[in-house]
PDB file of N, CA and C in Angstrom:
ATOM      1  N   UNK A   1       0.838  -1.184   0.000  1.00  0.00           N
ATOM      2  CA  UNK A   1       0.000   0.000   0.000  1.00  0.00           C
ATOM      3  C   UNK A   1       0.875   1.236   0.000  1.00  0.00           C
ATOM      4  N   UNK A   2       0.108   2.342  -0.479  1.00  0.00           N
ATOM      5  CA  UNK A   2       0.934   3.895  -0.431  1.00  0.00           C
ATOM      6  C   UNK A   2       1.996   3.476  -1.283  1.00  0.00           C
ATOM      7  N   UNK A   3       3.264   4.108  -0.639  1.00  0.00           N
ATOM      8  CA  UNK A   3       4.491   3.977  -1.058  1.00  0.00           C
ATOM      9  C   UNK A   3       5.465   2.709  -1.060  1.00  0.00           C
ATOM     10  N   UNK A   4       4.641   1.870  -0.073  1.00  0.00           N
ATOM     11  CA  UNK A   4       5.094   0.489  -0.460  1.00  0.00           C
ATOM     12  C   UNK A   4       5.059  -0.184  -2.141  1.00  0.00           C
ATOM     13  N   UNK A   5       3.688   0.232  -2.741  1.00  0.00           N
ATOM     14  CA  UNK A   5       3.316  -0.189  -4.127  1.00  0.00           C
ATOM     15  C   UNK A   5       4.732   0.533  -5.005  1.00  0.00           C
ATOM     16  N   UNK A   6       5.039   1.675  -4.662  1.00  0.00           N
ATOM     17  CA  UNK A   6       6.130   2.703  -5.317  1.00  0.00           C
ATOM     18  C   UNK A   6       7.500   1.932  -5.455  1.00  0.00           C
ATOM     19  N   UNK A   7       7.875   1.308  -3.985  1.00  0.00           N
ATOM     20  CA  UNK A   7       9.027   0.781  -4.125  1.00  0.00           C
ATOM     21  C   UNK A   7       9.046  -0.336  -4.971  1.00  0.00           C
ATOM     22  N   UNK A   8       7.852  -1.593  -4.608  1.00  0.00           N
ATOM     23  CA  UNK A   8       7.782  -2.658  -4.999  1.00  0.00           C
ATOM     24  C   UNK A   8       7.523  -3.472  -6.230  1.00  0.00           C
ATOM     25  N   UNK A   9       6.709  -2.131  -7.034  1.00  0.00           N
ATOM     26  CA  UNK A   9       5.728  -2.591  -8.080  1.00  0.00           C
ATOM     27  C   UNK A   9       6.769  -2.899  -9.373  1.00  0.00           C
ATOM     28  N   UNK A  10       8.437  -2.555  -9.852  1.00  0.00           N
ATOM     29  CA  UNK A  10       8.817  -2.564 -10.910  1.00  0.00           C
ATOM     30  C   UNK A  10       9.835  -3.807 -10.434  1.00  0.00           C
ATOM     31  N   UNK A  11       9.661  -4.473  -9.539  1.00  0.00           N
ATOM     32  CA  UNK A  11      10.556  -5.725  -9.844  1.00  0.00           C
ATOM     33  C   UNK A  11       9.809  -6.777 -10.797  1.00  0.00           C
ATOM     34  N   UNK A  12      11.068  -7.588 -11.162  1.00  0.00           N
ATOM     35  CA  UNK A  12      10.519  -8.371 -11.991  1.00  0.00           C
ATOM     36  C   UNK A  12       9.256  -9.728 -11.564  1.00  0.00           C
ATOM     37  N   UNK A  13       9.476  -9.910 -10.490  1.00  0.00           N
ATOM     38  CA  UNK A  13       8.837 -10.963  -9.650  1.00  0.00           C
ATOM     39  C   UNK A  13       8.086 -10.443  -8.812  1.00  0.00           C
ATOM     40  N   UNK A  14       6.465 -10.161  -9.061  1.00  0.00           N
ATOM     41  CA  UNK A  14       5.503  -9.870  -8.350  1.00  0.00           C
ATOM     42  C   UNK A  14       4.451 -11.012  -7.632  1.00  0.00           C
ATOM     43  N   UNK A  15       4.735 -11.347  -6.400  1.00  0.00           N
ATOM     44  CA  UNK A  15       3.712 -12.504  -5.737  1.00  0.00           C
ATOM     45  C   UNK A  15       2.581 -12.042  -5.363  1.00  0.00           C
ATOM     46  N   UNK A  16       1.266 -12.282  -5.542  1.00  0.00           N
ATOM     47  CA  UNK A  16       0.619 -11.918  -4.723  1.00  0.00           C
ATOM     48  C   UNK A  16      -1.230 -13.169  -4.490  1.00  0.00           C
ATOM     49  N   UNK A  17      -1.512 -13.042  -2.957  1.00  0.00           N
ATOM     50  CA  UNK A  17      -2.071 -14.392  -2.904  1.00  0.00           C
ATOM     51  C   UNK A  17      -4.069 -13.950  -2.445  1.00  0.00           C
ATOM     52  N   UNK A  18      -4.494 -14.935  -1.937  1.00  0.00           N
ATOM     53  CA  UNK A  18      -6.288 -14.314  -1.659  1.00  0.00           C
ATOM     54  C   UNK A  18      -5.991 -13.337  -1.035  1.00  0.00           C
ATOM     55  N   UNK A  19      -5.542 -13.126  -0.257  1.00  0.00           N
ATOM     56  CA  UNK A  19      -4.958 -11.773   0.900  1.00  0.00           C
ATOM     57  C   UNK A  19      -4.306 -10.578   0.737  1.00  0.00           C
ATOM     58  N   UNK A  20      -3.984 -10.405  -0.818  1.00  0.00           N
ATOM     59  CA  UNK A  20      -3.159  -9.672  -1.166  1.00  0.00           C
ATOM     60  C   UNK A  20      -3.983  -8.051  -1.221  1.00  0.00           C
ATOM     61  N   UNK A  21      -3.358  -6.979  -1.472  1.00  0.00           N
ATOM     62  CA  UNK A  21      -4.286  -5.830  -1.822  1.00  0.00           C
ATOM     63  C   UNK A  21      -3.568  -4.821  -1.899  1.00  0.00           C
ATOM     64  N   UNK A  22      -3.914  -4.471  -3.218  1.00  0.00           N
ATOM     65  CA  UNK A  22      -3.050  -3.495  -4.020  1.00  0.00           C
ATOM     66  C   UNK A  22      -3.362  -1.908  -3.697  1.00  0.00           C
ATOM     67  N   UNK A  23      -2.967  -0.773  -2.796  1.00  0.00           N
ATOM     68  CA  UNK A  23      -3.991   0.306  -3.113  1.00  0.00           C
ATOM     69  C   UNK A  23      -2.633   1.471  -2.870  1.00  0.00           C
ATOM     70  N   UNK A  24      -3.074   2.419  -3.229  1.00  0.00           N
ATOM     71  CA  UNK A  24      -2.713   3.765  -2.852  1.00  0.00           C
ATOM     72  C   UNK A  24      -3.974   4.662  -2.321  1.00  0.00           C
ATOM     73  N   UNK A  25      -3.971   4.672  -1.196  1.00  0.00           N
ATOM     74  CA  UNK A  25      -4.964   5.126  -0.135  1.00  0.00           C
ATOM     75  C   UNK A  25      -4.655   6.613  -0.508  1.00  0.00           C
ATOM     76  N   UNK A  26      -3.835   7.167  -0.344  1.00  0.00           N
ATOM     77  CA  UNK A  26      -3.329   8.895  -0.907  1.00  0.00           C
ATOM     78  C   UNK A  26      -4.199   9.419  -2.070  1.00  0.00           C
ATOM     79  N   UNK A  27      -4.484   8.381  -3.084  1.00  0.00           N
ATOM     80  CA  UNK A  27      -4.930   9.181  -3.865  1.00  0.00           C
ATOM     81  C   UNK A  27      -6.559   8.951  -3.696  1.00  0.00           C
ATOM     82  N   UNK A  28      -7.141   8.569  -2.716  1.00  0.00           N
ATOM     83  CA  UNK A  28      -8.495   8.521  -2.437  1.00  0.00           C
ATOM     84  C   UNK A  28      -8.744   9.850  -1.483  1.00  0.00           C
ATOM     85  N   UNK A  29      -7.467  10.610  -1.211  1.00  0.00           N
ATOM     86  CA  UNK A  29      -8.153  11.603  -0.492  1.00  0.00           C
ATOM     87  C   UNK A  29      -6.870  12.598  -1.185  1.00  0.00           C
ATOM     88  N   UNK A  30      -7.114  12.888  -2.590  1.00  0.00           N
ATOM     89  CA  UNK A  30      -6.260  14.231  -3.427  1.00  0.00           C
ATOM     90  C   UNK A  30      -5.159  13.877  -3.689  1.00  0.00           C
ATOM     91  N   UNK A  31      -4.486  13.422  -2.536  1.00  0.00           N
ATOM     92  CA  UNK A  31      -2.596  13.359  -2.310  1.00  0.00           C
ATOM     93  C   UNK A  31      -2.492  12.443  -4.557  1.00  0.00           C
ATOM     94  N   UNK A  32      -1.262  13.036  -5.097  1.00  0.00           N
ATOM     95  CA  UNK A  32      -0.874  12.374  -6.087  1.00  0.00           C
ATOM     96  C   UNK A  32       0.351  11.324  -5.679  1.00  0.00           C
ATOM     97  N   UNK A  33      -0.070  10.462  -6.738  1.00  0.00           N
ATOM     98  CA  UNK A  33       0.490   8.893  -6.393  1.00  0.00           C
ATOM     99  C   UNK A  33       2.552   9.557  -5.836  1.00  0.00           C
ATOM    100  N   UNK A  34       2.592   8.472  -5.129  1.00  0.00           N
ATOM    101  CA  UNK A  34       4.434   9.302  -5.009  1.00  0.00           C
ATOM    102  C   UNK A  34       5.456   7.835  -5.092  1.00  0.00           C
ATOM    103  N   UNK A  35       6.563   7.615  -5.063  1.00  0.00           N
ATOM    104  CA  UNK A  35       7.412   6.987  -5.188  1.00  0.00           C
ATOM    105  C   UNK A  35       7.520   6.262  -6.674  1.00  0.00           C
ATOM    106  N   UNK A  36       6.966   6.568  -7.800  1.00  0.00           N
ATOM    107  CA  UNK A  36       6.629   6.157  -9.101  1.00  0.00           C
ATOM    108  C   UNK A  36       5.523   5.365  -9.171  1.00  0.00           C
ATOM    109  N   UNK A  37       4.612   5.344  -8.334  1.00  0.00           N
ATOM    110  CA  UNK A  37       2.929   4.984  -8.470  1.00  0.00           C
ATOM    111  C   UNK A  37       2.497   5.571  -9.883  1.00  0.00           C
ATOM    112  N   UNK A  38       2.792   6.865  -9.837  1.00  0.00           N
ATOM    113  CA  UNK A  38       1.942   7.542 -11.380  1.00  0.00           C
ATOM    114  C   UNK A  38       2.377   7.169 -12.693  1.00  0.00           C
ATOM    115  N   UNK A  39       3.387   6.791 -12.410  1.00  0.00           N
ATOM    116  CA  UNK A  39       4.448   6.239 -13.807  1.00  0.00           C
ATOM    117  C   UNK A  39       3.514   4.437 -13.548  1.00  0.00           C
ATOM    118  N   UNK A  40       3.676   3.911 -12.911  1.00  0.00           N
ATOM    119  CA  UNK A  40       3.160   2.727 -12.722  1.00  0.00           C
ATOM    120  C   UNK A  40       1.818   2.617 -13.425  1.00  0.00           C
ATOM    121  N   UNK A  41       1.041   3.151 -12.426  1.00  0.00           N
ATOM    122  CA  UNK A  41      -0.665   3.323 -12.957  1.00  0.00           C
ATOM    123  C   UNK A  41      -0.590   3.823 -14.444  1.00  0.00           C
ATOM    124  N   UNK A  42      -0.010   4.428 -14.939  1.00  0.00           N
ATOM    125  CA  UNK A  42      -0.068   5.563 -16.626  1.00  0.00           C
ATOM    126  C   UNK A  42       0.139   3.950 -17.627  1.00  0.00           C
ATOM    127  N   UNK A  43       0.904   3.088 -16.723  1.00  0.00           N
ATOM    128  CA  UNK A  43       1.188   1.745 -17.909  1.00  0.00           C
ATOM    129  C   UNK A  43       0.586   0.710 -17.478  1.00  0.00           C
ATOM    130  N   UNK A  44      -0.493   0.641 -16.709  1.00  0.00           N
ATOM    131  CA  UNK A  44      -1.765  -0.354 -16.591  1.00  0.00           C
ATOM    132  C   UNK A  44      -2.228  -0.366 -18.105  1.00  0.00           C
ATOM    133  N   UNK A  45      -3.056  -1.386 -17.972  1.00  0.00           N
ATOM    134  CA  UNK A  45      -4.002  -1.670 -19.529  1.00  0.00           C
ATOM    135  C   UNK A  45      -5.221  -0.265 -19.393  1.00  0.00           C
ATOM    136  N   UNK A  46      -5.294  -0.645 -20.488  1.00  0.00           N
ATOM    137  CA  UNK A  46      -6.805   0.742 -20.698  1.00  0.00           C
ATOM    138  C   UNK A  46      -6.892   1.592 -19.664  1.00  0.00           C
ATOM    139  N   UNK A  47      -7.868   2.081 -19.183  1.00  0.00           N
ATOM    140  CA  UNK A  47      -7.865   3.228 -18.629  1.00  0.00           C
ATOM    141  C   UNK A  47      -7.434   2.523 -16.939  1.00  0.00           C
ATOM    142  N   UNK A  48      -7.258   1.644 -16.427  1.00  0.00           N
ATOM    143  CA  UNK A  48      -7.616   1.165 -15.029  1.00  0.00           C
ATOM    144  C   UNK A  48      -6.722   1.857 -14.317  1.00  0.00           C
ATOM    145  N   UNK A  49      -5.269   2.516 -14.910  1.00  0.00           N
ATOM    146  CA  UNK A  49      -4.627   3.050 -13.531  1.00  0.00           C
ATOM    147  C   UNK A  49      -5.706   4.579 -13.864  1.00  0.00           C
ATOM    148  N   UNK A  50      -5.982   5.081 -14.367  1.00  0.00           N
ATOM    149  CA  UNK A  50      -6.538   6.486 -14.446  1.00  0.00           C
ATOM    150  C   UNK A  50      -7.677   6.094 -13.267  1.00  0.00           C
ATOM    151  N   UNK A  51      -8.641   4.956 -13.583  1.00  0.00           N
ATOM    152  CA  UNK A  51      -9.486   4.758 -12.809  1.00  0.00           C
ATOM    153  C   UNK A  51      -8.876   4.682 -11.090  1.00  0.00           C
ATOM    154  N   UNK A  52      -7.944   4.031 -11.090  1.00  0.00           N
ATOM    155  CA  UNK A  52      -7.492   3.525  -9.358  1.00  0.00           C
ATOM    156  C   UNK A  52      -7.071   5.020  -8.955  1.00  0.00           C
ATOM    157  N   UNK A  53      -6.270   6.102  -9.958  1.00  0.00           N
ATOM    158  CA  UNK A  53      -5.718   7.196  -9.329  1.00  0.00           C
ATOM    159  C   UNK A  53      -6.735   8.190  -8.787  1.00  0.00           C
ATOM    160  N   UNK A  54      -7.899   7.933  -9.824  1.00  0.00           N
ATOM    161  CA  UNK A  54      -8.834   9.214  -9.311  1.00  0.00           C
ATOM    162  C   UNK A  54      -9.770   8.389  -8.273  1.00  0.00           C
ATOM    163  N   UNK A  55     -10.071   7.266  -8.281  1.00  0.00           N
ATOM    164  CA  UNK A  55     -11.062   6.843  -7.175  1.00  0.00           C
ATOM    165  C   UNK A  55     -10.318   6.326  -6.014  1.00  0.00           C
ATOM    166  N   UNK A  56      -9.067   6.011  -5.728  1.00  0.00           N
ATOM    167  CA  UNK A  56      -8.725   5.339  -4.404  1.00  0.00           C
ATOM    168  C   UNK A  56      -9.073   3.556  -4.224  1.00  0.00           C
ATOM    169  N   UNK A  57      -9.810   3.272  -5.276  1.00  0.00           N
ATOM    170  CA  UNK A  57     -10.725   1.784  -5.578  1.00  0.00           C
ATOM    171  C   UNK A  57      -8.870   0.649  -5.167  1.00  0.00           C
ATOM    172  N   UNK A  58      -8.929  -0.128  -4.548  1.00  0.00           N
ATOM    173  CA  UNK A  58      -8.058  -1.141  -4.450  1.00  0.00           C
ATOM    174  C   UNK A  58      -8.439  -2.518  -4.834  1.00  0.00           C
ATOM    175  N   UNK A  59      -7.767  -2.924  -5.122  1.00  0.00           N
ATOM    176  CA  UNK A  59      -7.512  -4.455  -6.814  1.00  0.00           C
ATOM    177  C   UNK A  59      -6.808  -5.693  -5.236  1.00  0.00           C
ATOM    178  N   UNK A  60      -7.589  -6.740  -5.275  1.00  0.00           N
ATOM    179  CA  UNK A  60      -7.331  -7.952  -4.397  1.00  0.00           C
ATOM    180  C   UNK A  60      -7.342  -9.348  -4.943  1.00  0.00           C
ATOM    181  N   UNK A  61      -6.276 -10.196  -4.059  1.00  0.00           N
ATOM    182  CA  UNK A  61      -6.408 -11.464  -4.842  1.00  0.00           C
ATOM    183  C   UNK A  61      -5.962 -11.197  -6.339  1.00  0.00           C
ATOM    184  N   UNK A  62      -6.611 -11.975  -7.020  1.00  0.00           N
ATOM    185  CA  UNK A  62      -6.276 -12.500  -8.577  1.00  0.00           C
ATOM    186  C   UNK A  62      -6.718 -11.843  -9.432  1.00  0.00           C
ATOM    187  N   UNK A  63      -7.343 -10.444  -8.882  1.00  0.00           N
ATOM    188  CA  UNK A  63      -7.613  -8.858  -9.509  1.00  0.00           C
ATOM    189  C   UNK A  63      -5.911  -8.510 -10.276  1.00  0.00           C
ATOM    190  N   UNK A  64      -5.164  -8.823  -9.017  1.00  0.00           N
ATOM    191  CA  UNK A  64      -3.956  -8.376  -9.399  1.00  0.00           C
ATOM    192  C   UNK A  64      -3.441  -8.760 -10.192  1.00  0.00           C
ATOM    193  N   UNK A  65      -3.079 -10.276 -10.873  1.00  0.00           N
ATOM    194  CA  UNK A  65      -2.951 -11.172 -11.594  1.00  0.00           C
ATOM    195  C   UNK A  65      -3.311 -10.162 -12.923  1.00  0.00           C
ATOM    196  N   UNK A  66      -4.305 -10.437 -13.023  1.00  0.00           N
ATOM    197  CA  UNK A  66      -5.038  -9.794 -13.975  1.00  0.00           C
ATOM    198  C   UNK A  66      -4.808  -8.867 -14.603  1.00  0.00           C
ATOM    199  N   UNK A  67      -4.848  -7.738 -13.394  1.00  0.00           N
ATOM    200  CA  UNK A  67      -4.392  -6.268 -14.008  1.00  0.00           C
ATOM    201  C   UNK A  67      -2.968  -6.092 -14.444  1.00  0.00           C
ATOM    202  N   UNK A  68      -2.315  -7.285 -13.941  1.00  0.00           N
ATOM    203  CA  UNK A  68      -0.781  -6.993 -14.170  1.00  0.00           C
ATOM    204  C   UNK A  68       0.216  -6.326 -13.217  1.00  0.00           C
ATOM    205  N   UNK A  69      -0.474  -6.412 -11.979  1.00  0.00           N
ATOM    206  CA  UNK A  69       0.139  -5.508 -11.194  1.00  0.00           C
ATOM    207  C   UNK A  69       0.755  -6.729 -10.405  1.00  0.00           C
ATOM    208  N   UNK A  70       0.492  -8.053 -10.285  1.00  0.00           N
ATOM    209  CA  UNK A  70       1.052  -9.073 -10.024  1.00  0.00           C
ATOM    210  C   UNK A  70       1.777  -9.818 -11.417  1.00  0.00           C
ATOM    211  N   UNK A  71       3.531 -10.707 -11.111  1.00  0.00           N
ATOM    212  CA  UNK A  71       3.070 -11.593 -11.750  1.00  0.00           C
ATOM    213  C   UNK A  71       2.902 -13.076 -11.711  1.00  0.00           C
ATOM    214  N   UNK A  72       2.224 -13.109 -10.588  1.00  0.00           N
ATOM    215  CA  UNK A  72       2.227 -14.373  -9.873  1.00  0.00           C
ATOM    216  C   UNK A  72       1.407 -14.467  -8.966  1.00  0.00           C
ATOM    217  N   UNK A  73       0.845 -16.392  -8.932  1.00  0.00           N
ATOM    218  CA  UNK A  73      -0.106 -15.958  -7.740  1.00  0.00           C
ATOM    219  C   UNK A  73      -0.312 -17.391  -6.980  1.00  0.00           C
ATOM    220  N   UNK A  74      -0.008 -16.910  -5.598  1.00  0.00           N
ATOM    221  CA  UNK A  74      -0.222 -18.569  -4.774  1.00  0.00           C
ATOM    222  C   UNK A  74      -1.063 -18.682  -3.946  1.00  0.00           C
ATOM    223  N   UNK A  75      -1.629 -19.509  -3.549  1.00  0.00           N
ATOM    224  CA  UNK A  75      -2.536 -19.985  -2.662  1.00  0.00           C
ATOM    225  C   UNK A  75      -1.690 -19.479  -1.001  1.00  0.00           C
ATOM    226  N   UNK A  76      -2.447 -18.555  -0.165  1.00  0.00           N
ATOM    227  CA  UNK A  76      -1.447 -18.171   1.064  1.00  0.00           C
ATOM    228  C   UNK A  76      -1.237 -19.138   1.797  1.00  0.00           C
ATOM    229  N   UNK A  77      -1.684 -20.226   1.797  1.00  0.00           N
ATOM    230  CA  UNK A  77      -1.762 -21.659   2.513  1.00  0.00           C
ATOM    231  C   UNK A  77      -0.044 -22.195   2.001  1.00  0.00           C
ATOM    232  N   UNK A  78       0.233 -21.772   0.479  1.00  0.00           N
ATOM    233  CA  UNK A  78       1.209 -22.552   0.327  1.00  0.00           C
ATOM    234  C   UNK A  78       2.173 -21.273   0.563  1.00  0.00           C
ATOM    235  N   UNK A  79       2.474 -20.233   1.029  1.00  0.00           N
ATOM    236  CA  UNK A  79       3.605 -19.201   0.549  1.00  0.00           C
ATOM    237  C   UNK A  79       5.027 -19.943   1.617  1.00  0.00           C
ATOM    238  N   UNK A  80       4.764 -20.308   2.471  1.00  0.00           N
ATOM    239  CA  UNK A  80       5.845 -20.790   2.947  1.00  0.00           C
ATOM    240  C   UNK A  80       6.287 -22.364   2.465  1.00  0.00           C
ATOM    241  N   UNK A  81       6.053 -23.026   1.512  1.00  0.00           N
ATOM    242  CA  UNK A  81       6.364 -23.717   1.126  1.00  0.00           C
ATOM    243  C   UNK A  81       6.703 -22.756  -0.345  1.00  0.00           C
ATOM    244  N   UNK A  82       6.086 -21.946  -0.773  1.00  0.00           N
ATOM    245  CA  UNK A  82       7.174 -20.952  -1.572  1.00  0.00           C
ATOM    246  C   UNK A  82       8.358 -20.617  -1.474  1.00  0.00           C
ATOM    247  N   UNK A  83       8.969 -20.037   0.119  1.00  0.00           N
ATOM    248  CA  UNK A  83       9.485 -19.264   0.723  1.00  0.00           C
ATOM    249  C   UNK A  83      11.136 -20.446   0.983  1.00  0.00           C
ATOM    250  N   UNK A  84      10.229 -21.905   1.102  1.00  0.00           N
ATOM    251  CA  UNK A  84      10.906 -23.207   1.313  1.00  0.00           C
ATOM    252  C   UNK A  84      11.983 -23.402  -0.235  1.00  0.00           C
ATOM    253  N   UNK A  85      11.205 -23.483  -1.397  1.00  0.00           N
ATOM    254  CA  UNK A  85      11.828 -23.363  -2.447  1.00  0.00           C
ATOM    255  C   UNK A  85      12.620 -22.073  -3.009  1.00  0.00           C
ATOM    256  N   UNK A  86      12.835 -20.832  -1.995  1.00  0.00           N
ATOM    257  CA  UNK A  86      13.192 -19.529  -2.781  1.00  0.00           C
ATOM    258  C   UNK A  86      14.967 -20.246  -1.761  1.00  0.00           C
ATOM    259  N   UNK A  87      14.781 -20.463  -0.657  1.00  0.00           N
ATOM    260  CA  UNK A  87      15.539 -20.811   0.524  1.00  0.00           C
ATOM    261  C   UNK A  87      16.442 -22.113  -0.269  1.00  0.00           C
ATOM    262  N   UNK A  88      15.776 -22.908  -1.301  1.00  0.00           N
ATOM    263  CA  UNK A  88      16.969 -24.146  -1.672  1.00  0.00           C
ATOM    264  C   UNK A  88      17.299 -23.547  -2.921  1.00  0.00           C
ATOM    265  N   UNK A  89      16.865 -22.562  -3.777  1.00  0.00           N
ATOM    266  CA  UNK A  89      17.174 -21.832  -4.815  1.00  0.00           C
ATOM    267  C   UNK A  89      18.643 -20.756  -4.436  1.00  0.00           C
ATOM    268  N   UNK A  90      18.033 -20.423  -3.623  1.00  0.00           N
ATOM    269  CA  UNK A  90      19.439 -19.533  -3.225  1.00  0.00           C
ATOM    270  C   UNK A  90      20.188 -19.928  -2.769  1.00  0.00           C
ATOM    271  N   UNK A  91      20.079 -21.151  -1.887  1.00  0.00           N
ATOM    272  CA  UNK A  91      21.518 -21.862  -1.580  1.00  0.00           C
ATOM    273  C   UNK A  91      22.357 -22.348  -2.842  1.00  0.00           C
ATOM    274  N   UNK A  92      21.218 -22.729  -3.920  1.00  0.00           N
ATOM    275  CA  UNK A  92      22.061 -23.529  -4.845  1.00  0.00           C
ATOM    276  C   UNK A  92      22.618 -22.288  -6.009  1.00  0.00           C
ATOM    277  N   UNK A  93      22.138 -21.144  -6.045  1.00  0.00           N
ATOM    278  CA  UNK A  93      22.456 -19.820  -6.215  1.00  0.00           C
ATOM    279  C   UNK A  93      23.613 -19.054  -5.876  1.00  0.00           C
ATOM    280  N   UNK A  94      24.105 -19.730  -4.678  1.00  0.00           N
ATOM    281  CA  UNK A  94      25.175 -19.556  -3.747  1.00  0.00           C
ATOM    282  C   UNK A  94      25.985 -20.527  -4.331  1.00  0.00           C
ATOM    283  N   UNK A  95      26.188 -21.750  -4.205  1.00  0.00           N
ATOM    284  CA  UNK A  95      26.894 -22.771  -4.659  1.00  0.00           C
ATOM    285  C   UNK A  95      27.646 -22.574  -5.873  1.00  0.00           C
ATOM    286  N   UNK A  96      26.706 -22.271  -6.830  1.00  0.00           N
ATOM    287  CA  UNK A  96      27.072 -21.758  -7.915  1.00  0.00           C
ATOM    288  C   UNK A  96      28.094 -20.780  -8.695  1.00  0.00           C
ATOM    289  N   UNK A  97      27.593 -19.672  -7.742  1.00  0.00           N
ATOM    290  CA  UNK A  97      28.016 -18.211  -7.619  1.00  0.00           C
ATOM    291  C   UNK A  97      29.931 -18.889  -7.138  1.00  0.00           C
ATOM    292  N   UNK A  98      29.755 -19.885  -6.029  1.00  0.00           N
ATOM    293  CA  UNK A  98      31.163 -20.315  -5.505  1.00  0.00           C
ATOM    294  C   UNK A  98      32.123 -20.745  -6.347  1.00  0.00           C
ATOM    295  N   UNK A  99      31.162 -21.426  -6.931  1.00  0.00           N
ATOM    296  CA  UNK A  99      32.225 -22.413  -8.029  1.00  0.00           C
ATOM    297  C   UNK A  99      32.381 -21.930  -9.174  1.00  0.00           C
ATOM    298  N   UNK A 100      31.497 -20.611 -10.101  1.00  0.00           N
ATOM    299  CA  UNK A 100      32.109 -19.947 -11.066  1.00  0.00           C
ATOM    300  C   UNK A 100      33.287 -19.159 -10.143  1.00  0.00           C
ATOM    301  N   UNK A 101      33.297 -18.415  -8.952  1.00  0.00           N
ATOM    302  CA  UNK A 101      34.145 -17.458  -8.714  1.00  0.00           C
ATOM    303  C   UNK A 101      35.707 -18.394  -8.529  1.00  0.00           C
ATOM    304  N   UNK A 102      35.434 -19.566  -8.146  1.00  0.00           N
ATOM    305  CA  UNK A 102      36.961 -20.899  -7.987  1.00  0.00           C
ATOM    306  C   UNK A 102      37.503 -21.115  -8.923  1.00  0.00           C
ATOM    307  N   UNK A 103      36.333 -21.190 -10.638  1.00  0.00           N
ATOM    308  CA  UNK A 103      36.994 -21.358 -11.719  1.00  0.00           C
ATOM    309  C   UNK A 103      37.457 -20.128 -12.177  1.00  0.00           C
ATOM    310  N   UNK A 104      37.082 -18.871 -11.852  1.00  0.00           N
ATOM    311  CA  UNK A 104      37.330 -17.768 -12.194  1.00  0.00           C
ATOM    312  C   UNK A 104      39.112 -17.491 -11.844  1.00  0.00           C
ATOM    313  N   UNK A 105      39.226 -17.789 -10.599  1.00  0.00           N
ATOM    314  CA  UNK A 105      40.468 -17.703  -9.729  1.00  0.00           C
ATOM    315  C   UNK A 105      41.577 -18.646 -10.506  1.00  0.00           C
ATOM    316  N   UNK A 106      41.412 -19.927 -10.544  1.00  0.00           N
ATOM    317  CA  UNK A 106      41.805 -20.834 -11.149  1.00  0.00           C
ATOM    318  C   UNK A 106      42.536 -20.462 -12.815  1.00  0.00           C
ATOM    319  N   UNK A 107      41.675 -19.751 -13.059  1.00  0.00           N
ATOM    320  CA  UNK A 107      42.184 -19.186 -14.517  1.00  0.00           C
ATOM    321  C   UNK A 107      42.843 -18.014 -14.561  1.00  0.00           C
ATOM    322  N   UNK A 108      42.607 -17.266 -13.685  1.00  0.00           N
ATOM    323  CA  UNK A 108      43.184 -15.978 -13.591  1.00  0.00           C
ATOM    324  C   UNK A 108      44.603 -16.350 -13.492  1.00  0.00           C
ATOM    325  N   UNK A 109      44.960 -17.334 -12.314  1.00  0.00           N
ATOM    326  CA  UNK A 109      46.364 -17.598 -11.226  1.00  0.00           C
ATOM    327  C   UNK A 109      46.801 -18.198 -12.610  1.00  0.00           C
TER     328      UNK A 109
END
């Protein structure tokens, strides 16, 4: 929400689950979108960020999906078994990262 959406919204990997909820509360009472919300909303499909900026209206669940403001979507029952696979991804991410930097060394010396 707010300025959270600002920081969050241009990574490449957007999760979001039944619980999720997209809003900028600011612009339901004047305030203009801030942290690149307005740049965000201007590249929604058809008119919908114009719509969210002037009404304050917030997008939930698989709304988000949809609109594109997610790009991904899990059941909240499973996110920590998400969270389980991000945890053996990055170890093996790590591993990796080790053994190009050994062959790296290796060739350099």
């Amino acid at each position: 929400m707010g300025g959270g959406v600002g920081v969050s919204v241009y990574s490449d990997v957007r999760v979001c689950t039944e619980r999720s909820v997209f809003a900028m509360p600011e612009t339901a009472i004047g305030f203009f979108c801030d942290v690149g919300g307005s740049r965000f909303l201007a590249d929604l499909r058809g008119e919908l960020g114009t719509y969210l900026a002037l009404t304050g209206h917030r997008l939930k669940g698989g709304a988000l999906l949809e609109a594109g403001v997610a790009t991904h979507y899990v059941d909240a029952a499973r996110v920590g078994a998400l969270l389980d696979e991000l945890a053996v991804l990055s170890q093996s991410c790590e591993m990796f990262d080790k053994f190009l930097r050994t062959q790296a060394r290796a060739y350099l010396d």
